[in-house]
Amino acid sequence: MYDVEEIRRDFPILDRRIDGKKLVYLDNAATSQKPRRVIQALTEYYEEHNANIHRGVHRLAEEATAAYEEARRKMARFLSAPDVRGLIFTRGTTEAINLVAHAWGRKFLREGDEIVLTEAEHHSNLVPWQLAARATGAKLRFIPILDDGTLDMEAAERLIGPRTRLVGCIHASNVLATINPVERLAELAHEAGALMLVDGAQSAPHLPVSVEALGCDFYACSGHKMLGPTGVGVLWGKPEVLEDMDPFLGGGEMIREVHLDHSTWNDLPYKFEAGTMNVAQAVGLGAAVDYLDELGMENVREHERRLGEYAYRRLSEIEGITLYGPSSDRTGLVSFSLPDVHPHDLSQLLDEEGVAIRSGHHCAQPLMRRLGVAATARASFYLYNTEEEVDALVGALQRAREFFGAFA
Ligand code: C6P
């Protein structure tokens, strides 16, 4: 049984009050809160096991290494990754995609090659490819979105062709709440002889994910959005693809042999983990994955689906509101705007009621241009949010509307 009140008790921060008001935390797409178990895993690691990994033979070094490698196995299982060698720890989604754009892009892209992305990408899956294109002469092409925020798949079929070397796409949108047909995009990419990269920053925390079922070659996600600490995330890649790539960063641990004039590379995944990694954070992410596994990602998805639907319906009752993205098949977030109110002013007013939402371009400026706005407000839900919190949001928005209406 999914008992949201019991779940909430695992998250100490949810008891916080903001100027005497109960915190209503609805900025989970930016970062999630952490259960006590994750916080304790970090404390326990530092109090009892802390050492550098893969280097020492003393007891602490062995314990720290075992804890780090156990976290890797947990994360690989969580993503149904067939081979743990393909699971690379990074600082997060951004670093994971930069790794691919450098280590694969700089090596394999040539003038005239094409990278196909979508109009709805987060800057993390756009700017690294702009840099790679500039360095190699490759070109970027973009799959448009339809007016309801879903991808124009007919255009995708036309755009992905013999010049395509890589297709990159967000699995779930941090603005539109769409869940993109990345399995189909992977098929199209592979038919064209290209690779498929999935930005999973907004899917790994919220949906059951199997990289095998998605059929992708790369999948990137961030620990801090899925109950884990900041500073750790994951790139999963097919080992045979990763083997062919150049290293990303050079330094300790990623080498096999170093001579004054050249070096050879360590085995996967260590070839891509240069220097001392975020060991404690990886261990914390392992604890987060345990927590999510125990809840069951199907149950998390169902809770958020229902809450997202409820929020969409309640918000659409507000006079004059614009809701972005499709009306069904959504993840648990809603972007919106109110007439004559800047989203920043709105979120500031909501903050005074203890309601935390995000406003801005959500690191998706091209998408904002496509939507014809500079910014939106966004409420994003997670496994511990409740219908009462949606009601609190709607009530606060109604009051904000009246407040700003008085000046219109
Ligand atoms: N989005 C938000 O929407 P990092 O910062 O590396 O952990 O994640 C980057 C990222 C990549 N892809 C998508 C689809 C994302 O949503 C994000 C992060 C946050 O509020 C911050 S802009």
mmCIF file of N, CA, C and O in Angstrom, residues 24 26 307 310-315 317-318 350 353 355 379 381 385-399:
data_model
loop_
_atom_site.group_PDB
_atom_site.id
_atom_site.type_symbol
_atom_site.label_atom_id
_atom_site.label_comp_id
_atom_site.label_asym_id
_atom_site.label_seq_id
_atom_site.Cartn_x
_atom_site.Cartn_y
_atom_site.Cartn_z
ATOM 1 N N VAL A 24 5.171 23.907 1.407
ATOM 2 C CA VAL A 24 4.590 23.089 0.331
ATOM 3 C C VAL A 24 5.633 23.085 -0.781
ATOM 4 O O VAL A 24 5.763 24.051 -1.537
ATOM 5 N N LEU A 26 7.057 22.280 -4.108
ATOM 6 C CA LEU A 26 6.614 21.863 -5.449
ATOM 7 C C LEU A 26 7.656 22.273 -6.491
ATOM 8 O O LEU A 26 7.328 22.757 -7.570
ATOM 9 N N LEU A 307 -1.726 12.474 -9.179
ATOM 10 C CA LEU A 307 -1.553 13.823 -8.625
ATOM 11 C C LEU A 307 -1.422 14.859 -9.744
ATOM 12 O O LEU A 307 -2.007 15.945 -9.668
ATOM 13 N N TYR A 310 -4.802 15.468 -11.217
ATOM 14 C CA TYR A 310 -5.598 16.286 -10.289
ATOM 15 C C TYR A 310 -5.142 17.750 -10.378
ATOM 16 O O TYR A 310 -5.967 18.666 -10.472
ATOM 17 N N ALA A 311 -3.836 17.956 -10.391
ATOM 18 C CA ALA A 311 -3.299 19.323 -10.438
ATOM 19 C C ALA A 311 -3.707 20.000 -11.752
ATOM 20 O O ALA A 311 -4.121 21.158 -11.762
ATOM 21 N N TYR A 312 -3.610 19.253 -12.847
ATOM 22 C CA TYR A 312 -3.951 19.820 -14.159
ATOM 23 C C TYR A 312 -5.416 20.265 -14.159
ATOM 24 O O TYR A 312 -5.764 21.344 -14.617
ATOM 25 N N ARG A 313 -6.285 19.408 -13.590
ATOM 26 C CA ARG A 313 -7.726 19.721 -13.570
ATOM 27 C C ARG A 313 -8.000 20.918 -12.666
ATOM 28 O O ARG A 313 -8.698 21.850 -13.046
ATOM 29 N N ARG A 314 -7.409 20.914 -11.465
ATOM 30 C CA ARG A 314 -7.672 22.017 -10.521
ATOM 31 C C ARG A 314 -7.129 23.343 -11.068
ATOM 32 O O ARG A 314 -7.770 24.375 -10.962
ATOM 33 N N LEU A 315 -5.930 23.289 -11.646
ATOM 34 C CA LEU A 315 -5.326 24.528 -12.165
ATOM 35 C C LEU A 315 -6.134 25.079 -13.341
ATOM 36 O O LEU A 315 -6.287 26.296 -13.487
ATOM 37 N N GLU A 317 -9.112 25.227 -13.659
ATOM 38 C CA GLU A 317 -10.308 25.944 -13.171
ATOM 39 C C GLU A 317 -10.019 27.428 -12.903
ATOM 40 O O GLU A 317 -10.935 28.214 -12.711
ATOM 41 N N ILE A 318 -8.736 27.791 -12.857
ATOM 42 C CA ILE A 318 -8.392 29.189 -12.549
ATOM 43 C C ILE A 318 -8.619 30.047 -13.793
ATOM 44 O O ILE A 318 -8.089 29.734 -14.879
ATOM 45 N N LEU A 350 3.788 33.429 -3.918
ATOM 46 C CA LEU A 350 3.486 32.093 -3.401
ATOM 47 C C LEU A 350 4.445 31.720 -2.272
ATOM 48 O O LEU A 350 4.064 31.061 -1.304
ATOM 49 N N GLU A 353 3.457 32.374 1.085
ATOM 50 C CA GLU A 353 2.487 31.436 1.666
ATOM 51 C C GLU A 353 3.127 30.069 1.934
ATOM 52 O O GLU A 353 2.438 29.093 2.222
ATOM 53 N N VAL A 355 4.605 28.240 -0.331
ATOM 54 C CA VAL A 355 4.492 27.357 -1.502
ATOM 55 C C VAL A 355 5.690 27.603 -2.416
ATOM 56 O O VAL A 355 5.858 28.707 -2.953
ATOM 57 N N ALA A 379 4.900 24.065 -11.295
ATOM 58 C CA ALA A 379 4.788 23.276 -10.053
ATOM 59 C C ALA A 379 5.151 21.849 -10.418
ATOM 60 O O ALA A 379 4.578 21.289 -11.356
ATOM 61 N N PHE A 381 5.762 17.888 -8.972
ATOM 62 C CA PHE A 381 5.391 17.022 -7.843
ATOM 63 C C PHE A 381 6.322 15.824 -7.749
ATOM 64 O O PHE A 381 6.954 15.431 -8.733
ATOM 65 N N ASN A 385 4.277 14.292 -2.426
ATOM 66 C CA ASN A 385 3.287 15.380 -2.493
ATOM 67 C C ASN A 385 1.865 14.822 -2.416
ATOM 68 O O ASN A 385 1.625 13.654 -2.705
ATOM 69 N N THR A 386 0.947 15.715 -1.978
ATOM 70 C CA THR A 386 -0.425 15.280 -1.709
ATOM 71 C C THR A 386 -1.437 16.178 -2.432
ATOM 72 O O THR A 386 -1.095 17.285 -2.862
ATOM 73 N N GLU A 387 -2.671 15.710 -2.483
ATOM 74 C CA GLU A 387 -3.743 16.526 -3.077
ATOM 75 C C GLU A 387 -3.959 17.800 -2.271
ATOM 76 O O GLU A 387 -4.285 18.847 -2.829
ATOM 77 N N GLU A 388 -3.766 17.722 -0.949
ATOM 78 C CA GLU A 388 -3.925 18.923 -0.113
ATOM 79 C C GLU A 388 -2.894 19.985 -0.536
ATOM 80 O O GLU A 388 -3.181 21.180 -0.514
ATOM 81 N N GLU A 389 -1.716 19.531 -0.933
ATOM 82 C CA GLU A 389 -0.699 20.496 -1.371
ATOM 83 C C GLU A 389 -1.091 21.124 -2.719
ATOM 84 O O GLU A 389 -0.821 22.297 -2.956
ATOM 85 N N VAL A 390 -1.717 20.322 -3.581
ATOM 86 C CA VAL A 390 -2.226 20.888 -4.834
ATOM 87 C C VAL A 390 -3.284 21.938 -4.503
ATOM 88 O O VAL A 390 -3.293 23.042 -5.076
ATOM 89 N N ASP A 391 -4.162 21.631 -3.545
ATOM 90 C CA ASP A 391 -5.205 22.594 -3.143
ATOM 91 C C ASP A 391 -4.560 23.871 -2.592
ATOM 92 O O ASP A 391 -5.039 24.976 -2.860
ATOM 93 N N ALA A 392 -3.488 23.711 -1.825
ATOM 94 C CA ALA A 392 -2.795 24.883 -1.262
ATOM 95 C C ALA A 392 -2.230 25.742 -2.396
ATOM 96 O O ALA A 392 -2.309 26.978 -2.363
ATOM 97 N N LEU A 393 -1.685 25.085 -3.420
ATOM 98 C CA LEU A 393 -1.166 25.815 -4.582
ATOM 99 C C LEU A 393 -2.293 26.583 -5.275
ATOM 100 O O LEU A 393 -2.151 27.779 -5.574
ATOM 101 N N VAL A 394 -3.385 25.888 -5.521
ATOM 102 C CA VAL A 394 -4.503 26.521 -6.247
ATOM 103 C C VAL A 394 -5.058 27.693 -5.437
ATOM 104 O O VAL A 394 -5.295 28.780 -5.980
ATOM 105 N N GLY A 395 -5.194 27.519 -4.130
ATOM 106 C CA GLY A 395 -5.683 28.603 -3.264
ATOM 107 C C GLY A 395 -4.744 29.805 -3.319
ATOM 108 O O GLY A 395 -5.187 30.955 -3.473
ATOM 109 N N ALA A 396 -3.450 29.542 -3.239
ATOM 110 C CA ALA A 396 -2.466 30.632 -3.262
ATOM 111 C C ALA A 396 -2.497 31.352 -4.618
ATOM 112 O O ALA A 396 -2.367 32.579 -4.691
ATOM 113 N N LEU A 397 -2.707 30.567 -5.690
ATOM 114 C CA LEU A 397 -2.768 31.189 -7.019
ATOM 115 C C LEU A 397 -4.020 32.045 -7.177
ATOM 116 O O LEU A 397 -3.972 33.120 -7.778
ATOM 117 N N GLN A 398 -5.123 31.573 -6.625
ATOM 118 C CA GLN A 398 -6.368 32.365 -6.684
ATOM 119 C C GLN A 398 -6.158 33.704 -5.977
ATOM 120 O O GLN A 398 -6.537 34.754 -6.485
ATOM 121 N N ARG A 399 -5.509 33.647 -4.819
ATOM 122 C CA ARG A 399 -5.266 34.890 -4.062
ATOM 123 C C ARG A 399 -4.299 35.797 -4.842
ATOM 124 O O ARG A 399 -4.475 37.013 -4.889
#
